[in-house]
Backbone as JSON, one array per atom type, in Angstrom:
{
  "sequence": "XXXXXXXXXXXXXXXXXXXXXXXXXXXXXXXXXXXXXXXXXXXXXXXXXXXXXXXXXXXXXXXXXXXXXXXXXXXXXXXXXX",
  "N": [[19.28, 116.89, 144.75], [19.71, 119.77, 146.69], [18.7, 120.84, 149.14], [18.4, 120.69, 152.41], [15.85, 121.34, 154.14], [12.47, 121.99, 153.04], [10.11, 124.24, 152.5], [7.01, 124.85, 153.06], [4.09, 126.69, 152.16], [0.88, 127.49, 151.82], [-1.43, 129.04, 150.38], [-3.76, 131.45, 152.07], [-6.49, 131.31, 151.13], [-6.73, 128.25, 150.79], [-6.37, 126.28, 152.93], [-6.83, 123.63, 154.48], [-8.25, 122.55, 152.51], [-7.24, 120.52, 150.68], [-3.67, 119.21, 149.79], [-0.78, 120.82, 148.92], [0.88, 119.97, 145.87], [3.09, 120.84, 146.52], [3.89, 120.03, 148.53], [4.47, 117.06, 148.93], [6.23, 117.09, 146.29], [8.43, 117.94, 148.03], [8.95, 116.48, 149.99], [9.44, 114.15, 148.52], [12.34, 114.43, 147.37], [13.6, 114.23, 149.45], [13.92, 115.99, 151.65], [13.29, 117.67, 154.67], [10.2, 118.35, 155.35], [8.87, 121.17, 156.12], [5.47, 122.96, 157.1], [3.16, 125.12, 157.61], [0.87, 125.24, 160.51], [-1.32, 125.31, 160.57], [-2.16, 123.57, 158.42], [-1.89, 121.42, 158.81], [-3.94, 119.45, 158.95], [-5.08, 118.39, 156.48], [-2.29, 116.62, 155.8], [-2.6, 114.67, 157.91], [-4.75, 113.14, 157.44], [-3.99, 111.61, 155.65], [-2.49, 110.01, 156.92], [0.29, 110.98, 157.49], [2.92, 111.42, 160.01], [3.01, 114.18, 162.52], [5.83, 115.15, 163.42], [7.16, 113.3, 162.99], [6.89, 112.47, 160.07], [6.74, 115.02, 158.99], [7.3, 118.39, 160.02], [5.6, 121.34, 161.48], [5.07, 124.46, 161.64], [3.84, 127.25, 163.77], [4.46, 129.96, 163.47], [6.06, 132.65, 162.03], [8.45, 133.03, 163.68], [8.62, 130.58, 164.67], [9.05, 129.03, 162.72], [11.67, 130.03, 161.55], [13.09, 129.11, 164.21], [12.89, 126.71, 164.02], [13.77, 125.76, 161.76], [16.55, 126.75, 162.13], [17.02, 124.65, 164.31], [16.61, 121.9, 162.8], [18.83, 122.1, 161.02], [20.8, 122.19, 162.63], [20.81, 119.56, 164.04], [21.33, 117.13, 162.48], [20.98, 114.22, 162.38], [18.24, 114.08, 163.46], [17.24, 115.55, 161.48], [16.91, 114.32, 159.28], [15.71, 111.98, 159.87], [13.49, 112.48, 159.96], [13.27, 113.49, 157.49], [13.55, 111.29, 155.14]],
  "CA": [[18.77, 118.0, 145.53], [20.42, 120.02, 147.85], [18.15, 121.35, 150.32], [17.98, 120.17, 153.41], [14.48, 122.15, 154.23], [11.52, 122.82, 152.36], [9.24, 125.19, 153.36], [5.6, 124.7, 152.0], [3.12, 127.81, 152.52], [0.21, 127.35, 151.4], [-2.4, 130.62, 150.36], [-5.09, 131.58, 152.67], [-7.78, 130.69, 150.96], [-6.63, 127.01, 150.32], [-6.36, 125.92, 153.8], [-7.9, 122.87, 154.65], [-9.04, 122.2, 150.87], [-6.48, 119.51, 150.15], [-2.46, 119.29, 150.07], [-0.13, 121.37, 147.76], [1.51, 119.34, 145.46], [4.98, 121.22, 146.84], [4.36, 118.96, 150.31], [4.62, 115.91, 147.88], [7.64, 117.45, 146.09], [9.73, 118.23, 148.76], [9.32, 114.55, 150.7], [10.17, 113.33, 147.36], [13.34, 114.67, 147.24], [14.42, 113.76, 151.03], [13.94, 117.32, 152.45], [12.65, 118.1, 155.71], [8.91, 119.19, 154.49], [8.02, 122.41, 156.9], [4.41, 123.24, 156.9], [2.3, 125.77, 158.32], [0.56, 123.74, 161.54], [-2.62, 125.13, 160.61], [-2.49, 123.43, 157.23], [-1.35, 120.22, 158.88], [-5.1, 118.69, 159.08], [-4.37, 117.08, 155.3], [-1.37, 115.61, 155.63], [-2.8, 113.73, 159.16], [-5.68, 112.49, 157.07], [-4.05, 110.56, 154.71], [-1.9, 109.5, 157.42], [1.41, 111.45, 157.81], [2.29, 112.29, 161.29], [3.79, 115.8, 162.3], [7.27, 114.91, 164.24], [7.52, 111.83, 162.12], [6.9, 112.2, 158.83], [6.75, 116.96, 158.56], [7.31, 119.37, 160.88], [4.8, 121.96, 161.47], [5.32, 125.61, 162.12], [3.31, 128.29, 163.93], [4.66, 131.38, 162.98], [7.56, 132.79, 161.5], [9.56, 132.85, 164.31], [8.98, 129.64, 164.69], [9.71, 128.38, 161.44], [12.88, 130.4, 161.86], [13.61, 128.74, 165.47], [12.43, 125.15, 163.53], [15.06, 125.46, 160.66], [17.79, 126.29, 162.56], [17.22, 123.39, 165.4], [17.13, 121.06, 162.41], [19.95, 122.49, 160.66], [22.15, 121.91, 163.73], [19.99, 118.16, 164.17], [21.28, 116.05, 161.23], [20.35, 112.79, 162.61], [16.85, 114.28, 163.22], [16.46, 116.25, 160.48], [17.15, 113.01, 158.34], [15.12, 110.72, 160.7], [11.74, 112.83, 159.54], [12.88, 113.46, 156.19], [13.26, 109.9, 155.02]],
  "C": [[19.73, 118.29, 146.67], [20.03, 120.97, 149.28], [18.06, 120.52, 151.3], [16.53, 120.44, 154.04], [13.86, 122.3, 153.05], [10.65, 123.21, 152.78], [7.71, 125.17, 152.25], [4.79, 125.75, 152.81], [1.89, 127.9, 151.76], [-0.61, 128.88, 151.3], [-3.02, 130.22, 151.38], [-6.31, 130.74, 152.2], [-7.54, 129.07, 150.52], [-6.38, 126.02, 151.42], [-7.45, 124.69, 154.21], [-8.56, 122.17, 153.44], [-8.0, 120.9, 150.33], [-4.69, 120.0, 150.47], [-1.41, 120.18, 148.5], [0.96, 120.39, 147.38], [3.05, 119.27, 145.71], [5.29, 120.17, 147.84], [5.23, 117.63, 149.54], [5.94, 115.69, 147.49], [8.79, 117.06, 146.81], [9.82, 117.12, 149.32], [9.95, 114.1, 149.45], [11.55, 113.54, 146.97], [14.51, 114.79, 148.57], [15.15, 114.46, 151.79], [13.05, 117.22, 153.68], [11.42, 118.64, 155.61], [8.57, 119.9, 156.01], [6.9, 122.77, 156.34], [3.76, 124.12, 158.13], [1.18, 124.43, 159.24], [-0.92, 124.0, 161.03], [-3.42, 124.75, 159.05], [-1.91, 121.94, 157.17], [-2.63, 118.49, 158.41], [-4.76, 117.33, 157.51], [-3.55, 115.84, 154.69], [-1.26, 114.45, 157.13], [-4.01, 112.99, 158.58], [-5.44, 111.67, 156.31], [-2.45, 109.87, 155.46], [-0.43, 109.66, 157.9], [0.98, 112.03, 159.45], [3.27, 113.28, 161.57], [4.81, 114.7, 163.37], [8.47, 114.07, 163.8], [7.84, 112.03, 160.79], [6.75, 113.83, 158.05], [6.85, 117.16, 159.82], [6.47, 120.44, 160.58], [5.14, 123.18, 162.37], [3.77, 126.18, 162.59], [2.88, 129.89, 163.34], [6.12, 131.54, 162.12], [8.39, 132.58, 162.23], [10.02, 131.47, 164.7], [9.42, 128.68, 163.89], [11.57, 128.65, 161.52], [14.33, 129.39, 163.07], [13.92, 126.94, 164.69], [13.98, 124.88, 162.29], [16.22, 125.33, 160.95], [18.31, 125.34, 163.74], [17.34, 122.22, 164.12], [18.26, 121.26, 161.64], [21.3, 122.22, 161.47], [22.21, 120.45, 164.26], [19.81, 117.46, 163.13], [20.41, 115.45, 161.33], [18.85, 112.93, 162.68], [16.29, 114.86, 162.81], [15.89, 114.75, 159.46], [15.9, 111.97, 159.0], [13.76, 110.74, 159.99], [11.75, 112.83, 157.92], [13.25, 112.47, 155.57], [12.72, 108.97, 155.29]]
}
């Protein structure tokens, strides 16, 4: 794999209902997993924590702002996604 980012977006109506198998994915392949924050609740219940183990966006701009701070932040892109 050669992403450094993956960006998981979950639908509307699936919020809160469990985790998309993409979150899964993309850790598994020792990407940076971005997630919408308000779709974080799932992956803090089975024990991932946002800073640590995903990063969690707001909005677009902040996804935007989020990609290219770890993009320029090897060491702590790598830190979360491994």
């Amino acid at each position: 794999n050669t992403s450094k980012i993956g960006i998981n977006i979950q639908h509307h109506n699936s919020f809160d209902f469990g985790i998309s198998i993409r979150a899964f994915d993309i850790m598994a392949t020792r990407s940076l997993l971005m997630t919408q924050a308000i779709n974080q609740r799932p992956l803090t219940e089975i024990g991932l924590i946002e800073g640590t183990d995903f990063v969690a966006y707001e909005n677009e701009n902040d996804l935007q702002e989020k990609c290219a701070y770890y993009c320029l932040h090897e060491t702590e892109r790598l830190a979360i996604a491994t």
